[in-house]
Amino acid sequence: MTPSAGRFITFEGGEGVGKTTNIQFLADWLRQHGHEVVTTREPGGTEIAELIRDQLLKAHHDEPMDDLAELLLMFAARAQHLQGLIKPALAAGKWVLCDRFSDSTLAYQGYGRGVDLSMIEQLKRLVQGSLEPDLTLWLKAPLAVGRARASGRAEVTDRFEAEQDAFFQRVEQGFEALAREHARIVAIDANQALPGVQQAIVQAIKTLEPSL
Ligand SMILES: Nc1ncnc2c1ncn2[C@@H]1O[C@H](COP(=O)(O)OP(=O)(O)O)[C@@H](O)[C@H]1O
Ligand SMILES: [Mg+2]
């Protein structure tokens, strides 16, 4: 049997909505259905990209991080991740499930920080070329729900989680706008119990890949 082509699925959404939880669920589900799966995350995913991640998420530096520097570091990590992990895995016929990708850059650095969107799009083209996710699962839940869930986690608060509500409201408006713009982005109601979220995710995957 010839292996089916690799698929690139990204998970997007605010803090604590369930991206990491559901990426693991989908990876298990796809493996049970006979697919090879790689799970990864952004920023990060390879040794060098993870080093960049550490600096991007570190809660405190003695100087403020410049918005443009932040944006370029995101894309530097992404370039490394694409060459070192995502493209080779897709070429080998694997499903790549990625926790955040360029939509987060547009939502956080663009809508959140106010960096010019067309400049981000230019950098995106430079780094990704024509590569886009086959499907983006946007986990959507009210800010307060994500906040409450995230506060239950053991992880320390990172530089983005420390932002104010107004920032996260702009980020959410960013995801809304992106979802209107791109058919590959499917909104998943994450403001419900986990089995319902997972059912919606499986439904979206079956729409992408009717043989599943
Ligand atoms: N639908 C859900 N209902 C209740 N709790 C959830 C749900 N989805 C995720 N959680 C819990 O919320 C917390 C944050 O989830 P996580 O997957 O880490 O979110 P993210 O990666 O999007 O920040 C975890 O403790 C997780 O178990
Ligand atoms: Mg997470």
mmCIF file of C-alpha atoms and ligand atoms in Angstrom:
data_model
loop_
_atom_site.group_PDB
_atom_site.id
_atom_site.type_symbol
_atom_site.label_atom_id
_atom_site.label_comp_id
_atom_site.label_asym_id
_atom_site.label_seq_id
_atom_site.Cartn_x
_atom_site.Cartn_y
_atom_site.Cartn_z
ATOM 1 C CA MET A 1 0.000 0.000 0.000
ATOM 2 C CA THR A 2 1.406 3.387 -0.916
ATOM 3 C CA PRO A 3 1.530 5.750 2.034
ATOM 4 C CA SER A 4 -0.862 8.671 1.740
ATOM 5 C CA ALA A 5 0.612 12.136 1.383
ATOM 6 C CA GLY A 6 1.648 14.011 4.501
ATOM 7 C CA ARG A 7 -0.748 16.537 5.939
ATOM 8 C CA PHE A 8 0.088 19.722 7.801
ATOM 9 C CA ILE A 9 -2.387 20.561 10.563
ATOM 10 C CA THR A 10 -1.967 23.561 12.835
ATOM 11 C CA PHE A 11 -3.707 24.299 16.138
ATOM 12 C CA GLU A 12 -4.402 27.916 16.978
ATOM 13 C CA GLY A 13 -6.149 29.922 19.650
ATOM 14 C CA GLY A 14 -5.546 31.831 22.859
ATOM 15 C CA GLU A 15 -3.970 30.694 26.098
ATOM 16 C CA GLY A 16 -5.449 27.676 27.862
ATOM 17 C CA VAL A 17 -8.081 26.812 25.236
ATOM 18 C CA GLY A 18 -6.812 23.238 24.905
ATOM 19 C CA LYS A 19 -4.303 23.218 22.014
ATOM 20 C CA THR A 20 -1.714 20.998 23.690
ATOM 21 C CA THR A 21 -4.357 18.647 25.094
ATOM 22 C CA ASN A 22 -6.101 18.162 21.759
ATOM 23 C CA ILE A 23 -2.962 17.873 19.650
ATOM 24 C CA GLN A 24 -2.089 14.824 21.738
ATOM 25 C CA PHE A 25 -5.592 13.456 21.306
ATOM 26 C CA LEU A 26 -5.486 13.893 17.510
ATOM 27 C CA ALA A 27 -2.000 12.362 17.279
ATOM 28 C CA ASP A 28 -3.234 9.236 19.089
ATOM 29 C CA TRP A 29 -6.379 9.108 16.962
ATOM 30 C CA LEU A 30 -4.430 9.374 13.683
ATOM 31 C CA ARG A 31 -1.924 6.728 14.772
ATOM 32 C CA GLN A 32 -4.818 4.397 15.558
ATOM 33 C CA HIS A 33 -5.922 5.000 11.992
ATOM 34 C CA GLY A 34 -2.546 3.920 10.640
ATOM 35 C CA HIS A 35 -0.822 7.244 10.035
ATOM 36 C CA GLU A 36 2.660 8.329 10.993
ATOM 37 C CA VAL A 37 2.389 11.487 13.066
ATOM 38 C CA VAL A 38 4.843 14.095 14.266
ATOM 39 C CA THR A 39 3.704 16.556 16.923
ATOM 40 C CA THR A 40 5.587 19.793 17.300
ATOM 41 C CA ARG A 41 5.141 23.371 18.450
ATOM 42 C CA GLU A 42 5.956 26.991 17.696
ATOM 43 C CA PRO A 43 7.957 28.868 18.471
ATOM 44 C CA GLY A 44 10.304 25.885 18.684
ATOM 45 C CA GLY A 45 10.317 22.324 17.412
ATOM 46 C CA THR A 46 14.057 21.908 16.740
ATOM 47 C CA GLU A 47 17.128 22.506 18.900
ATOM 48 C CA ILE A 48 17.890 25.981 17.554
ATOM 49 C CA ALA A 49 14.227 26.984 17.320
ATOM 50 C CA GLU A 50 13.715 25.932 20.951
ATOM 51 C CA LEU A 51 16.651 28.149 21.996
ATOM 52 C CA ILE A 52 14.907 31.056 20.256
ATOM 53 C CA ARG A 53 11.666 30.059 22.008
ATOM 54 C CA ASP A 54 13.354 30.290 25.407
ATOM 55 C CA GLN A 55 14.265 33.913 24.726
ATOM 56 C CA LEU A 56 10.849 34.765 23.254
ATOM 57 C CA LEU A 57 8.885 33.358 26.186
ATOM 58 C CA LYS A 58 11.262 34.204 29.044
ATOM 59 C CA ALA A 59 9.165 36.267 31.424
ATOM 60 C CA HIS A 60 11.844 38.847 32.206
ATOM 61 C CA HIS A 61 14.780 40.496 30.444
ATOM 62 C CA ASP A 62 16.523 43.622 31.763
ATOM 63 C CA GLU A 63 15.537 45.442 28.564
ATOM 64 C CA PRO A 64 12.147 45.401 26.822
ATOM 65 C CA MET A 65 11.996 43.198 23.722
ATOM 66 C CA ASP A 66 11.527 45.305 20.611
ATOM 67 C CA ASP A 67 8.346 44.400 18.657
ATOM 68 C CA LEU A 68 10.231 43.993 15.391
ATOM 69 C CA ALA A 69 12.944 41.908 17.067
ATOM 70 C CA GLU A 70 10.195 39.700 18.517
ATOM 71 C CA LEU A 71 8.613 39.281 15.090
ATOM 72 C CA LEU A 72 11.910 38.435 13.398
ATOM 73 C CA LEU A 73 12.797 35.912 16.097
ATOM 74 C CA MET A 74 9.430 34.214 15.523
ATOM 75 C CA PHE A 75 10.202 33.882 11.831
ATOM 76 C CA ALA A 76 13.827 32.882 12.464
ATOM 77 C CA ALA A 77 12.567 30.015 14.633
ATOM 78 C CA ARG A 78 9.994 29.149 11.952
ATOM 79 C CA ALA A 79 12.603 29.039 9.175
ATOM 80 C CA GLN A 80 14.662 26.609 11.244
ATOM 81 C CA HIS A 81 11.592 24.533 12.099
ATOM 82 C CA LEU A 82 10.403 24.321 8.482
ATOM 83 C CA GLN A 83 13.798 23.215 7.145
ATOM 84 C CA GLY A 84 14.720 20.943 10.019
ATOM 85 C CA LEU A 85 11.450 19.244 10.830
ATOM 86 C CA ILE A 86 8.204 20.215 9.090
ATOM 87 C CA LYS A 87 9.233 19.900 5.429
ATOM 88 C CA PRO A 88 11.197 16.643 5.841
ATOM 89 C CA ALA A 89 8.315 15.061 7.780
ATOM 90 C CA LEU A 90 5.737 16.086 5.166
ATOM 91 C CA ALA A 91 8.016 14.814 2.386
ATOM 92 C CA ALA A 92 8.178 11.458 4.214
ATOM 93 C CA GLY A 93 4.377 11.227 4.153
ATOM 94 C CA LYS A 94 3.860 12.005 7.838
ATOM 95 C CA TRP A 95 1.086 14.046 9.370
ATOM 96 C CA VAL A 96 2.574 17.070 11.106
ATOM 97 C CA LEU A 97 0.502 18.482 13.957
ATOM 98 C CA CYS A 98 1.838 21.849 15.032
ATOM 99 C CA ASP A 99 0.878 23.749 18.193
ATOM 100 C CA ARG A 100 0.651 27.329 16.813
ATOM 101 C CA PHE A 101 2.017 28.576 13.476
ATOM 102 C CA SER A 102 1.917 31.765 11.376
ATOM 103 C CA ASP A 103 -1.682 32.619 12.264
ATOM 104 C CA SER A 104 -0.459 33.123 15.827
ATOM 105 C CA THR A 105 2.207 35.508 14.542
ATOM 106 C CA LEU A 106 -0.436 37.515 12.689
ATOM 107 C CA ALA A 107 -2.777 37.434 15.706
ATOM 108 C CA TYR A 108 -0.201 38.171 18.453
ATOM 109 C CA GLN A 109 2.445 40.322 16.773
ATOM 110 C CA GLY A 110 0.046 41.848 14.221
ATOM 111 C CA TYR A 111 -3.311 42.343 15.928
ATOM 112 C CA GLY A 112 -1.951 42.121 19.486
ATOM 113 C CA ARG A 113 1.207 44.251 19.258
ATOM 114 C CA GLY A 114 0.095 46.346 16.314
ATOM 115 C CA VAL A 115 2.904 45.432 13.919
ATOM 116 C CA ASP A 116 1.969 46.168 10.291
ATOM 117 C CA LEU A 117 0.101 43.141 8.903
ATOM 118 C CA SER A 118 1.407 43.489 5.358
ATOM 119 C CA MET A 119 4.971 43.388 6.678
ATOM 120 C CA ILE A 120 4.186 40.165 8.541
ATOM 121 C CA GLU A 121 2.657 38.739 5.364
ATOM 122 C CA GLN A 122 5.860 39.599 3.474
ATOM 123 C CA LEU A 123 8.001 37.810 6.053
ATOM 124 C CA LYS A 124 5.601 34.893 5.948
ATOM 125 C CA ARG A 125 6.067 34.588 2.170
ATOM 126 C CA LEU A 126 9.824 34.832 2.551
ATOM 127 C CA VAL A 127 9.964 32.057 5.148
ATOM 128 C CA GLN A 128 7.153 29.753 3.993
ATOM 129 C CA GLY A 129 6.968 30.348 0.261
ATOM 130 C CA SER A 130 3.681 28.793 -0.824
ATOM 131 C CA LEU A 131 3.518 26.302 2.054
ATOM 132 C CA GLU A 132 0.318 26.655 4.088
ATOM 133 C CA PRO A 133 -1.326 24.297 6.556
ATOM 134 C CA ASP A 134 -3.831 21.899 4.963
ATOM 135 C CA LEU A 135 -6.108 22.616 7.899
ATOM 136 C CA THR A 136 -5.998 24.971 10.866
ATOM 137 C CA LEU A 137 -8.073 24.100 13.924
ATOM 138 C CA TRP A 138 -8.846 27.327 15.746
ATOM 139 C CA LEU A 139 -9.900 26.444 19.269
ATOM 140 C CA LYS A 140 -12.258 29.174 20.299
ATOM 141 C CA ALA A 141 -13.294 29.941 23.881
ATOM 142 C CA PRO A 142 -13.981 33.099 25.889
ATOM 143 C CA LEU A 143 -10.854 34.679 27.390
ATOM 144 C CA ALA A 144 -11.990 33.953 30.936
ATOM 145 C CA VAL A 145 -12.382 30.255 30.174
ATOM 146 C CA GLY A 146 -8.871 29.959 28.742
ATOM 147 C CA ARG A 147 -7.469 31.996 31.621
ATOM 148 C CA ALA A 148 -9.112 29.753 34.216
ATOM 149 C CA ARG A 149 -7.853 26.615 32.478
ATOM 150 C CA ALA A 150 -4.327 27.987 32.034
ATOM 151 C CA SER A 151 -4.134 28.993 35.681
ATOM 152 C CA GLY A 152 -4.531 25.326 36.620
ATOM 153 C CA ARG A 153 -1.323 24.414 34.764
ATOM 154 C CA ALA A 154 1.998 23.802 36.471
ATOM 155 C CA GLU A 155 3.974 25.811 33.865
ATOM 156 C CA VAL A 156 5.286 29.219 34.858
ATOM 157 C CA THR A 157 3.673 32.264 33.307
ATOM 158 C CA ASP A 158 5.477 33.299 30.123
ATOM 159 C CA ARG A 159 5.982 36.741 28.558
ATOM 160 C CA PHE A 160 2.775 36.515 26.515
ATOM 161 C CA GLU A 161 0.603 35.083 29.278
ATOM 162 C CA ALA A 162 1.588 38.104 31.366
ATOM 163 C CA GLU A 163 -0.200 40.441 28.911
ATOM 164 C CA GLN A 164 -3.417 42.279 29.789
ATOM 165 C CA ASP A 165 -6.956 41.351 28.692
ATOM 166 C CA ALA A 166 -7.040 44.118 26.061
ATOM 167 C CA PHE A 167 -4.080 42.471 24.318
ATOM 168 C CA PHE A 168 -5.797 39.069 24.282
ATOM 169 C CA GLN A 169 -9.026 40.641 23.017
ATOM 170 C CA ARG A 170 -7.111 42.038 20.054
ATOM 171 C CA VAL A 171 -5.482 38.636 19.508
ATOM 172 C CA GLU A 172 -8.903 36.981 19.476
ATOM 173 C CA GLN A 173 -10.214 39.570 16.996
ATOM 174 C CA GLY A 174 -7.176 38.679 14.907
ATOM 175 C CA PHE A 175 -8.095 35.002 14.835
ATOM 176 C CA GLU A 176 -11.676 35.996 13.947
ATOM 177 C CA ALA A 177 -10.449 38.056 10.998
ATOM 178 C CA LEU A 178 -8.060 35.334 9.821
ATOM 179 C CA ALA A 179 -10.805 32.701 9.997
ATOM 180 C CA ARG A 180 -13.046 34.877 7.811
ATOM 181 C CA GLU A 181 -10.212 35.291 5.323
ATOM 182 C CA HIS A 182 -8.984 31.703 4.997
ATOM 183 C CA ALA A 183 -11.144 28.640 4.298
ATOM 184 C CA ARG A 184 -8.467 26.350 5.773
ATOM 185 C CA ILE A 185 -9.211 27.764 9.256
ATOM 186 C CA VAL A 186 -12.006 25.903 11.008
ATOM 187 C CA ALA A 187 -13.370 27.274 14.274
ATOM 188 C CA ILE A 188 -13.812 24.610 16.943
ATOM 189 C CA ASP A 189 -16.015 25.442 19.923
ATOM 190 C CA ALA A 190 -13.557 24.846 22.781
ATOM 191 C CA ASN A 191 -16.005 26.163 25.375
ATOM 192 C CA GLN A 192 -17.489 22.725 26.012
ATOM 193 C CA ALA A 193 -16.421 19.485 27.680
ATOM 194 C CA LEU A 194 -13.445 17.737 26.085
ATOM 195 C CA PRO A 195 -15.375 14.902 24.341
ATOM 196 C CA GLY A 196 -17.388 17.473 22.373
ATOM 197 C CA VAL A 197 -14.234 19.340 21.356
ATOM 198 C CA GLN A 198 -12.614 16.102 20.232
ATOM 199 C CA GLN A 199 -15.666 15.074 18.237
ATOM 200 C CA ALA A 200 -15.566 18.413 16.394
ATOM 201 C CA ILE A 201 -11.854 17.945 15.674
ATOM 202 C CA VAL A 202 -12.412 14.434 14.258
ATOM 203 C CA GLN A 203 -15.229 15.826 12.121
ATOM 204 C CA ALA A 204 -12.922 18.480 10.656
ATOM 205 C CA ILE A 205 -10.242 15.855 9.961
ATOM 206 C CA LYS A 206 -12.760 13.599 8.204
ATOM 207 C CA THR A 207 -13.853 16.509 6.055
ATOM 208 C CA LEU A 208 -10.233 17.071 5.052
ATOM 209 C CA GLU A 209 -9.567 13.364 4.537
ATOM 210 C CA PRO A 210 -12.827 11.543 3.702
ATOM 211 C CA SER A 211 -11.029 8.156 3.646
ATOM 212 C CA LEU A 212 -10.561 8.356 7.420
HETATM 213 N N1 LIG B 1 -12.616 21.280 26.923
HETATM 214 C C1 LIG B 1 -11.990 21.341 28.103
HETATM 215 N N2 LIG B 1 -12.689 21.362 29.245
HETATM 216 C C2 LIG B 1 -12.053 21.451 30.443
HETATM 217 N N3 LIG B 1 -10.720 21.536 30.600
HETATM 218 C C3 LIG B 1 -9.948 21.530 29.498
HETATM 219 C C4 LIG B 1 -10.537 21.435 28.193
HETATM 220 N N4 LIG B 1 -9.529 21.459 27.284
HETATM 221 C C5 LIG B 1 -8.392 21.556 27.983
HETATM 222 N N5 LIG B 1 -8.620 21.588 29.316
HETATM 223 C C6 LIG B 1 -7.633 21.747 30.392
HETATM 224 O O1 LIG B 1 -7.225 23.110 30.385
HETATM 225 C C7 LIG B 1 -5.848 23.220 30.664
HETATM 226 C C8 LIG B 1 -5.164 23.982 29.531
HETATM 227 O O2 LIG B 1 -5.181 23.170 28.363
HETATM 228 P P1 LIG B 1 -3.958 23.174 27.335
HETATM 229 O O3 LIG B 1 -4.176 22.058 26.390
HETATM 230 O O4 LIG B 1 -2.662 23.231 28.068
HETATM 231 O O5 LIG B 1 -4.228 24.576 26.603
HETATM 232 P P2 LIG B 1 -3.290 25.400 25.599
HETATM 233 O O6 LIG B 1 -2.236 24.446 25.110
HETATM 234 O O7 LIG B 1 -4.220 25.841 24.521
HETATM 235 O O8 LIG B 1 -2.757 26.555 26.351
HETATM 236 C C9 LIG B 1 -5.312 21.805 30.856
HETATM 237 O O9 LIG B 1 -5.251 21.548 32.231
HETATM 238 C C10 LIG B 1 -6.357 20.945 30.174
HETATM 239 O O10 LIG B 1 -6.453 19.673 30.770
HETATM 240 MG MG MG B 2 -0.157 24.638 25.167
#
